[in-house]
Amino acid sequence: IMINQCVVVGRWTKKTKENDKMYIEIKVQRPFKNKNGEYEDDLITCLVNCNMSSTLEEYCNIGDIIGVKGHLELENNKMIVKVDKMTFLGGK
């Protein structure tokens, strides 16, 4: 049995709407410092379904901390997280 599951917690930085899809980017800090002694960030692209996207826009603003649980999918030769569940950790 193979398991494809991931959890991402970070700051919501960007949203893009395409047709009936909404893509969000979450900025996540790496758990280690680079050679300059600084923490770097990664931008994780997530695909949110229509129901979740309206709730996200209602209760959160860009810059708020959110958590997503989902699975990885390859879309247009880019790895994304397809969101199954979302938790709002900041905002209203």
N, CA, C and O atoms as a Tinker XYZ file with bonds, in Angstrom:
   368  protein
     1  N      0.854000   -1.184000    0.000000    73     2
     2  CA     0.000000    0.000000    0.000000    64     1     3
     3  C      0.892000    1.236000    0.000000    63     2     4     5
     4  O      1.853000    1.333000    0.763000    81     3
     5  N      0.557000    2.153000   -0.854000    73     3     6
     6  CA     1.263000    3.436000   -0.932000    64     5     7
     7  C      0.377000    4.516000   -0.318000    63     6     8     9
     8  O     -0.844000    4.488000   -0.467000    81     7
     9  N      0.994000    5.451000    0.361000    73     7    10
    10  CA     0.245000    6.550000    0.976000    64     9    11
    11  C      0.733000    7.862000    0.382000    63    10    12    13
    12  O      1.934000    8.129000    0.357000    81    11
    13  N     -0.190000    8.672000   -0.090000    73    11    14
    14  CA     0.120000    9.986000   -0.636000    64    13    15
    15  C     -0.645000   11.000000    0.208000    63    14    16    17
    16  O     -1.810000   11.293000   -0.061000    81    15
    17  N      0.015000   11.528000    1.224000    73    15    18
    18  CA    -0.635000   12.463000    2.136000    64    17    19
    19  C      0.388000   13.479000    2.601000    63    18    20    21
    20  O      1.543000   13.133000    2.845000    81    19
    21  N     -0.025000   14.722000    2.725000    73    19    22
    22  CA     0.888000   15.742000    3.231000    64    21    23
    23  C      0.104000   16.761000    4.055000    63    22    24    25
    24  O     -1.101000   16.942000    3.884000    81    23
    25  N      0.832000   17.418000    4.951000    73    23    26
    26  CA     0.281000   18.476000    5.794000    64    25    27
    27  C      1.195000   19.679000    5.653000    63    26    28    29
    28  O      2.413000   19.560000    5.787000    81    27
    29  N      0.608000   20.839000    5.382000    73    27    30
    30  CA     1.367000   22.071000    5.215000    64    29    31
    31  C      0.753000   23.131000    6.121000    63    30    32    33
    32  O     -0.460000   23.340000    6.107000    81    31
    33  N      1.594000   23.799000    6.909000    73    31    34
    34  CA     1.150000   24.905000    7.758000    64    33    35
    35  C      2.035000   26.099000    7.456000    63    34    36    37
    36  O      3.260000   26.009000    7.538000    81    35
    37  N      1.418000   27.211000    7.109000    73    35    38
    38  CA     2.191000   28.407000    6.799000    64    37    39
    39  C      1.283000   29.599000    6.549000    63    38    40    41
    40  O      0.085000   29.564000    6.831000    81    39
    41  N      1.885000   30.657000    6.010000    73    39    42
    42  CA     1.139000   31.895000    5.736000    64    41    43
    43  C      0.625000   31.896000    4.302000    63    42    44    45
    44  O      1.353000   31.588000    3.359000    81    43
    45  N     -0.642000   32.249000    4.167000    73    43    46
    46  CA    -1.273000   32.366000    2.860000    64    45    47
    47  C     -0.713000   33.617000    2.193000    63    46    48    49
    48  O     -0.855000   34.716000    2.728000    81    47
    49  N     -0.069000   33.461000    1.015000    73    47    50
    50  CA     0.592000   34.600000    0.378000    64    49    51
    51  C     -0.049000   35.060000   -0.920000    63    50    52    53
    52  O      0.106000   36.220000   -1.303000    81    51
    53  N     -0.769000   34.170000   -1.609000    73    51    54
    54  CA    -1.260000   34.535000   -2.936000    64    53    55
    55  C     -2.425000   33.642000   -3.321000    63    54    56    57
    56  O     -2.511000   32.494000   -2.886000    81    55
    57  N     -3.327000   34.182000   -4.147000    73    55    58
    58  CA    -4.396000   33.353000   -4.702000    64    57    59
    59  C     -4.512000   33.629000   -6.194000    63    58    60    61
    60  O     -4.290000   34.750000   -6.651000    81    59
    61  N     -4.862000   32.598000   -6.942000    73    59    62
    62  CA    -5.065000   32.705000   -8.376000    64    61    63
    63  C     -6.297000   31.897000   -8.725000    63    62    64    65
    64  O     -6.410000   30.732000   -8.344000    81    63
    65  N     -7.226000   32.514000   -9.450000    73    63    66
    66  CA    -8.427000   31.792000   -9.873000    64    65    67
    67  C     -8.321000   31.493000  -11.356000    63    66    68    69
    68  O     -8.004000   32.367000  -12.163000    81    67
    69  N     -8.592000   30.239000  -11.701000    73    67    70
    70  CA    -8.628000   29.799000  -13.094000    64    69    71
    71  C     -9.876000   28.960000  -13.285000    63    70    72    73
    72  O    -10.002000   27.879000  -12.710000    81    71
    73  N    -10.798000   29.460000  -14.095000    73    71    74
    74  CA   -12.063000   28.775000  -14.332000    64    73    75
    75  C    -12.753000   28.496000  -13.001000    63    74    76    77
    76  O    -13.078000   29.438000  -12.278000    81    75
    77  N    -12.985000   27.242000  -12.660000    73    75    78
    78  CA   -13.651000   26.893000  -11.402000    64    77    79
    79  C    -12.659000   26.450000  -10.349000    63    78    80    81
    80  O    -13.053000   25.860000   -9.343000    81    79
    81  N    -11.361000   26.723000  -10.561000    73    79    82
    82  CA   -10.330000   26.308000   -9.614000    64    81    83
    83  C     -9.707000   27.522000   -8.945000    63    82    84    85
    84  O     -9.611000   28.596000   -9.540000    81    83
    85  N     -9.285000   27.339000   -7.701000    73    83    86
    86  CA    -8.559000   28.386000   -6.995000    64    85    87
    87  C     -7.259000   27.796000   -6.479000    63    86    88    89
    88  O     -7.252000   26.801000   -5.754000    81    87
    89  N     -6.163000   28.426000   -6.866000    73    87    90
    90  CA    -4.838000   28.021000   -6.402000    64    89    91
    91  C     -4.380000   29.029000   -5.359000    63    90    92    93
    92  O     -4.540000   30.237000   -5.539000    81    91
    93  N     -3.815000   28.533000   -4.276000    73    91    94
    94  CA    -3.242000   29.413000   -3.261000    64    93    95
    95  C     -1.788000   29.025000   -3.058000    63    94    96    97
    96  O     -1.398000   27.880000   -3.290000    81    95
    97  N     -1.002000   29.980000   -2.627000    73    95    98
    98  CA     0.375000   29.696000   -2.257000    64    97    99
    99  C      0.515000   29.879000   -0.767000    63    98   100   101
   100  O      0.012000   30.846000   -0.195000    81    99
   101  N      1.203000   28.941000   -0.140000    73    99   102
   102  CA     1.464000   28.994000    1.296000    64   101   103
   103  C      2.972000   29.075000    1.488000    63   102   104   105
   104  O      3.721000   28.247000    0.970000    81   103
   105  N      3.409000   30.083000    2.239000    73   103   106
   106  CA     4.830000   30.254000    2.524000    64   105   107
   107  C      5.160000   29.498000    3.799000    63   106   108   109
   108  O      4.581000   29.743000    4.857000    81   107
   109  N      6.118000   28.561000    3.672000    73   107   110
   110  CA     6.497000   27.693000    4.783000    64   109   111
   111  C      7.990000   27.869000    5.047000    63   110   112   113
   112  O      8.808000   27.790000    4.131000    81   111
   113  N      8.332000   28.109000    6.313000    73   111   114
   114  CA     9.733000   28.279000    6.682000    64   113   115
   115  C     10.412000   26.928000    6.831000    63   114   116   117
   116  O      9.860000   26.007000    7.434000    81   115
   117  N     11.614000   26.816000    6.278000    73   115   118
   118  CA    12.382000   25.582000    6.421000    64   117   119
   119  C     12.857000   25.417000    7.862000    63   118   120   121
   120  O     13.070000   26.413000    8.553000    81   119
   121  N     13.026000   24.177000    8.328000    73   119   122
   122  CA    13.387000   23.950000    9.736000    64   121   123
   123  C     14.882000   24.059000   10.025000    63   122   124   125
   124  O     15.324000   23.712000   11.120000    81   123
   125  N     15.656000   24.531000    9.068000    73   123   126
   126  CA    17.099000   24.635000    9.274000    64   125   127
   127  C     17.599000   25.938000    8.652000    63   126   128   129
   128  O     16.938000   26.521000    7.793000    81   127
   129  N     18.761000   26.383000    9.090000    73   127   130
   130  CA    19.346000   27.623000    8.586000    64   129   131
   131  C     20.268000   27.328000    7.402000    63   130   132   133
   132  O     20.854000   26.249000    7.311000    81   131
   133  N     20.384000   28.293000    6.507000    73   131   134
   134  CA    21.317000   28.148000    5.396000    64   133   135
   135  C     22.731000   28.502000    5.855000    63   134   136   137
   136  O     22.951000   28.745000    7.042000    81   135
   137  N     23.682000   28.534000    4.938000    73   135   138
   138  CA    25.071000   28.791000    5.323000    64   137   139
   139  C     25.290000   30.199000    5.864000    63   138   140   141
   140  O     26.313000   30.465000    6.495000    81   139
   141  N     24.335000   31.110000    5.623000    73   139   142
   142  CA    24.410000   32.466000    6.160000    64   141   143
   143  C     23.729000   32.592000    7.518000    63   142   144   145
   144  O     23.671000   33.683000    8.086000    81   143
   145  N     23.212000   31.476000    8.041000    73   143   146
   146  CA    22.551000   31.492000    9.341000    64   145   147
   147  C     21.124000   31.994000    9.305000    63   146   148   149
   148  O     20.582000   32.393000   10.336000    81   147
   149  N     20.497000   31.981000    8.116000    73   147   150
   150  CA    19.124000   32.472000    7.961000    64   149   151
   151  C     18.187000   31.326000    7.577000    63   150   152   153
   152  O     18.592000   30.361000    6.929000    81   151
   153  N     16.944000   31.455000    7.989000    73   151   154
   154  CA    15.921000   30.501000    7.582000    64   153   155
   155  C     15.374000   30.926000    6.224000    63   154   156   157
   156  O     15.072000   32.101000    6.011000    81   155
   157  N     15.247000   29.977000    5.314000    73   155   158
   158  CA    14.657000   30.257000    4.007000    64   157   159
   159  C     13.209000   29.780000    3.994000    63   158   160   161
   160  O     12.799000   28.982000    4.837000    81   159
   161  N     12.442000   30.278000    3.028000    73   159   162
   162  CA    11.036000   29.913000    2.882000    64   161   163
   163  C     10.827000   29.156000    1.581000    63   162   164   165
   164  O     11.560000   29.345000    0.610000    81   163
   165  N      9.821000   28.299000    1.576000    73   163   166
   166  CA     9.369000   27.633000    0.363000    64   165   167
   167  C      7.935000   28.059000    0.104000    63   166   168   169
   168  O      7.159000   28.249000    1.040000    81   167
   169  N      7.582000   28.211000   -1.178000    73   167   170
   170  CA     6.213000   28.521000   -1.561000    64   169   171
   171  C      5.575000   27.250000   -2.091000    63   170   172   173
   172  O      6.026000   26.689000   -3.090000    81   171
   173  N      4.527000   26.798000   -1.423000    73   171   174
   174  CA     3.828000   25.572000   -1.776000    64   173   175
   175  C      2.515000   25.950000   -2.463000    63   174   176   177
   176  O      1.705000   26.683000   -1.897000    81   175
   177  N      2.308000   25.449000   -3.679000    73   175   178
   178  CA     1.072000   25.711000   -4.410000    64   177   179
   179  C      0.037000   24.662000   -4.052000    63   178   180   181
   180  O      0.314000   23.463000   -4.077000    81   179
   181  N     -1.165000   25.127000   -3.717000    73   179   182
   182  CA    -2.251000   24.230000   -3.313000    64   181   183
   183  C     -3.486000   24.509000   -4.163000    63   182   184   185
   184  O     -3.782000   25.662000   -4.477000    81   183
   185  N     -4.199000   23.458000   -4.532000    73   183   186
   186  CA    -5.447000   23.572000   -5.267000    64   185   187
   187  C     -6.595000   23.384000   -4.290000    63   186   188   189
   188  O     -6.703000   22.352000   -3.628000    81   187
   189  N     -7.459000   24.403000   -4.209000    73   187   190
   190  CA    -8.586000   24.406000   -3.269000    64   189   191
   191  C     -9.878000   24.273000   -4.064000    63   190   192   193
   192  O    -10.049000   24.948000   -5.079000    81   191
   193  N    -10.791000   23.410000   -3.617000    73   191   194
   194  CA   -12.054000   23.264000   -4.343000    64   193   195
   195  C    -12.957000   24.478000   -4.105000    63   194   196   197
   196  O    -12.676000   25.310000   -3.242000    81   195
   197  N    -14.031000   24.570000   -4.868000    73   195   198
   198  CA   -14.909000   25.744000   -4.841000    64   197   199
   199  C    -15.500000   26.026000   -3.466000    63   198   200   201
   200  O    -15.529000   27.179000   -3.035000    81   199
   201  N    -15.973000   24.993000   -2.768000    73   199   202
   202  CA   -16.593000   25.184000   -1.455000    64   201   203
   203  C    -15.594000   25.744000   -0.450000    63   202   204   205
   204  O    -15.910000   26.663000    0.305000    81   203
   205  N    -14.389000   25.183000   -0.445000    73   203   206
   206  CA   -13.373000   25.647000    0.493000    64   205   207
   207  C    -12.882000   27.049000    0.142000    63   206   208   209
   208  O    -12.568000   27.830000    1.040000    81   207
   209  N    -12.811000   27.379000   -1.143000    73   207   210
   210  CA   -12.278000   28.680000   -1.536000    64   209   211
   211  C    -13.169000   29.816000   -1.066000    63   210   212   213
   212  O    -12.660000   30.856000   -0.649000    81   211
   213  N    -14.487000   29.648000   -1.123000    73   211   214
   214  CA   -15.376000   30.711000   -0.652000    64   213   215
   215  C    -15.275000   30.868000    0.859000    63   214   216   217
   216  O    -15.329000   31.987000    1.370000    81   215
   217  N    -15.129000   29.765000    1.577000    73   215   218
   218  CA   -14.961000   29.823000    3.030000    64   217   219
   219  C    -13.631000   30.476000    3.387000    63   218   220   221
   220  O    -13.562000   31.287000    4.311000    81   219
   221  N    -12.577000   30.126000    2.659000    73   219   222
   222  CA   -11.260000   30.717000    2.888000    64   221   223
   223  C    -11.313000   32.231000    2.703000    63   222   224   225
   224  O    -10.799000   32.976000    3.537000    81   223
   225  N    -11.926000   32.685000    1.625000    73   223   226
   226  CA   -12.002000   34.118000    1.357000    64   225   227
   227  C    -12.871000   34.850000    2.375000    63   226   228   229
   228  O    -12.653000   36.032000    2.642000    81   227
   229  N    -13.853000   34.153000    2.943000    73   227   230
   230  CA   -14.740000   34.777000    3.923000    64   229   231
   231  C    -14.056000   34.953000    5.279000    63   230   232   233
   232  O    -14.233000   35.982000    5.931000    81   231
   233  N    -13.285000   33.967000    5.703000    73   231   234
   234  CA   -12.747000   33.966000    7.055000    64   233   235
   235  C    -11.271000   34.331000    7.170000    63   234   236   237
   236  O    -10.796000   34.597000    8.275000    81   235
   237  N    -10.531000   34.352000    6.062000    73   235   238
   238  CA    -9.093000   34.626000    6.132000    64   237   239
   239  C     -8.678000   35.714000    5.162000    63   238   240   241
   240  O     -9.339000   35.966000    4.154000    81   239
   241  N     -7.573000   36.345000    5.493000    73   239   242
   242  CA    -6.954000   37.333000    4.625000    64   241   243
   243  C     -5.570000   36.834000    4.249000    63   242   244   245
   244  O     -4.986000   36.001000    4.943000    81   243
   245  N     -5.058000   37.348000    3.152000    73   243   246
   246  CA    -3.696000   37.009000    2.782000    64   245   247
   247  C     -2.779000   37.448000    3.915000    63   246   248   249
   248  O     -2.895000   38.564000    4.422000    81   247
   249  N     -1.874000   36.569000    4.307000    73   247   250
   250  CA    -0.978000   36.813000    5.441000    64   249   251
   251  C     -1.353000   36.010000    6.673000    63   250   252   253
   252  O     -0.537000   35.857000    7.581000    81   251
   253  N     -2.581000   35.490000    6.721000    73   251   254
   254  CA    -3.013000   34.667000    7.855000    64   253   255
   255  C     -2.369000   33.278000    7.760000    63   254   256   257
   256  O     -2.001000   32.814000    6.681000    81   255
   257  N     -2.247000   32.638000    8.915000    73   255   258
   258  CA    -1.692000   31.289000    8.980000    64   257   259
   259  C     -2.824000   30.283000    8.760000    63   258   260   261
   260  O     -3.873000   30.353000    9.400000    81   259
   261  N     -2.585000   29.352000    7.844000    73   259   262
   262  CA    -3.559000   28.290000    7.588000    64   261   263
   263  C     -2.829000   26.953000    7.531000    63   262   264   265
   264  O     -1.627000   26.891000    7.271000    81   263
   265  N     -3.571000   25.905000    7.775000    73   263   266
   266  CA    -3.051000   24.557000    7.660000    64   265   267
   267  C     -3.870000   23.800000    6.644000    63   266   268   269
   268  O     -5.096000   23.912000    6.632000    81   267
   269  N     -3.222000   23.034000    5.793000    73   267   270
   270  CA    -3.941000   22.219000    4.827000    64   269   271
   271  C     -3.461000   20.777000    4.919000    63   270   272   273
   272  O     -2.287000   20.503000    5.167000    81   271
   273  N     -4.396000   19.877000    4.715000    73   271   274
   274  CA    -4.093000   18.449000    4.618000    64   273   275
   275  C     -4.569000   18.032000    3.241000    63   274   276   277
   276  O     -5.686000   18.355000    2.835000    81   275
   277  N     -3.718000   17.312000    2.524000    73   275   278
   278  CA    -4.096000   16.915000    1.179000    64   277   279
   279  C     -3.172000   15.862000    0.634000    63   278   280   281
   280  O     -2.501000   15.146000    1.377000    81   279
   281  N     -3.148000   15.779000   -0.684000    73   279   282
   282  CA    -2.278000   14.820000   -1.341000    64   281   283
   283  C     -1.609000   15.486000   -2.532000    63   282   284   285
   284  O     -2.136000   16.440000   -3.103000    81   283
   285  N     -0.443000   14.973000   -2.898000    73   283   286
   286  CA     0.322000   15.538000   -3.999000    64   285   287
   287  C     -0.202000   15.033000   -5.331000    63   286   288   289
   288  O     -0.536000   13.859000   -5.486000    81   287
   289  N     -0.265000   15.959000   -6.296000    73   287   290
   290  CA    -0.656000   15.608000   -7.659000    64   289   291
   291  C      0.232000   16.368000   -8.619000    63   290   292   293
   292  O      0.687000   17.472000   -8.323000    81   291
   293  N      0.471000   15.775000   -9.758000    73   291   294
   294  CA     1.232000   16.423000  -10.813000    64   293   295
   295  C      0.234000   17.074000  -11.760000    63   294   296   297
   296  O     -0.629000   16.402000  -12.325000    81   295
   297  N      0.360000   18.393000  -11.930000    73   295   298
   298  CA    -0.539000   19.125000  -12.815000    64   297   299
   299  C      0.298000   20.044000  -13.688000    63   298   300   301
   300  O      1.003000   20.914000  -13.176000    81   299
   301  N      0.227000   19.863000  -14.978000    73   299   302
   302  CA     1.017000   20.659000  -15.932000    64   301   303
   303  C      2.503000   20.620000  -15.595000    63   302   304   305
   304  O      3.182000   21.647000  -15.613000    81   303
   305  N      2.997000   19.429000  -15.291000    73   303   306
   306  CA     4.415000   19.208000  -14.944000    64   305   307
   307  C      4.858000   19.970000  -13.701000    63   306   308   309
   308  O      6.042000   20.271000  -13.548000    81   307
   309  N      3.927000   20.280000  -12.821000    73   307   310
   310  CA     4.249000   20.947000  -11.557000    64   309   311
   311  C      3.562000   20.193000  -10.426000    63   310   312   313
   312  O      2.384000   19.849000  -10.529000    81   311
   313  N      4.291000   19.939000   -9.355000    73   311   314
   314  CA     3.728000   19.233000   -8.207000    64   313   315
   315  C      2.932000   20.222000   -7.366000    63   314   316   317
   316  O      3.446000   21.272000   -6.983000    81   315
   317  N      1.673000   19.885000   -7.077000    73   315   318
   318  CA     0.817000   20.717000   -6.239000    64   317   319
   319  C      0.220000   19.864000   -5.133000    63   318   320   321
   320  O      0.232000   18.635000   -5.203000    81   319
   321  N     -0.304000   20.534000   -4.108000    73   319   322
   322  CA    -1.046000   19.860000   -3.054000    64   321   323
   323  C     -2.527000   20.066000   -3.345000    63   322   324   325
   324  O     -3.004000   21.200000   -3.363000    81   323
   325  N     -3.246000   18.990000   -3.570000    73   323   326
   326  CA    -4.696000   19.074000   -3.744000    64   325   327
   327  C     -5.309000   18.970000   -2.351000    63   326   328   329
   328  O     -5.193000   17.938000   -1.689000    81   327
   329  N     -5.951000   20.028000   -1.917000    73   327   330
   330  CA    -6.413000   20.156000   -0.534000    64   329   331
   331  C     -7.654000   19.308000   -0.289000    63   330   332   333
   332  O     -8.638000   19.384000   -1.025000    81   331
   333  N     -7.583000   18.493000    0.768000    73   331   334
   334  CA    -8.726000   17.700000    1.217000    64   333   335
   335  C     -9.401000   18.359000    2.423000    63   334   336   337
   336  O    -10.619000   18.281000    2.579000    81   335
   337  N     -8.601000   19.009000    3.273000    73   335   338
   338  CA    -9.112000   19.639000    4.486000    64   337   339
   339  C     -8.271000   20.870000    4.782000    63   338   340   341
   340  O     -7.062000   20.879000    4.552000    81   339
   341  N     -8.923000   21.908000    5.295000    73   339   342
   342  CA    -8.237000   23.150000    5.603000    64   341   343
   343  C     -8.601000   23.604000    7.019000    63   342   344   345
   344  O     -9.747000   23.478000    7.451000    81   343
   345  N     -7.616000   24.127000    7.720000    73   343   346
   346  CA    -7.824000   24.649000    9.076000    64   345   347
   347  C     -7.313000   26.077000    9.125000    63   346   348   349
   348  O     -6.193000   26.355000    8.697000    81   347
   349  N     -8.130000   26.982000    9.645000    73   347   350
   350  CA    -7.753000   28.387000    9.748000    64   349   351
   351  C     -7.129000   28.607000   11.121000    63   350   352   353
   352  O     -7.778000   28.403000   12.146000    81   351
   353  N     -5.884000   29.018000   11.132000    73   351   354
   354  CA    -5.158000   29.192000   12.387000    64   353   355
   355  C     -4.973000   30.656000   12.742000    63   354   356   357
   356  O     -4.333000   30.977000   13.743000    81   355
   357  N     -5.516000   31.529000   11.945000    73   355   358
   358  CA    -5.473000   32.975000   12.204000    64   357   359
   359  C     -6.628000   33.613000   11.468000    63   358   360   361
   360  O     -7.294000   32.954000   10.669000    81   359
   361  N     -6.872000   34.856000   11.717000    73   359   362
   362  CA    -7.970000   35.550000   11.034000    64   361   363
   363  C     -9.197000   35.652000   11.926000    63   362   364   365
   364  O     -9.099000   35.615000   13.152000    81   363
   365  N    -10.385000   35.785000   11.272000    73   363   366
   366  CA   -11.641000   35.985000   11.993000    64   365   367
   367  C    -12.029000   34.763000   12.803000    63   366   368
   368  O    -13.064000   34.767000   13.470000    81   367
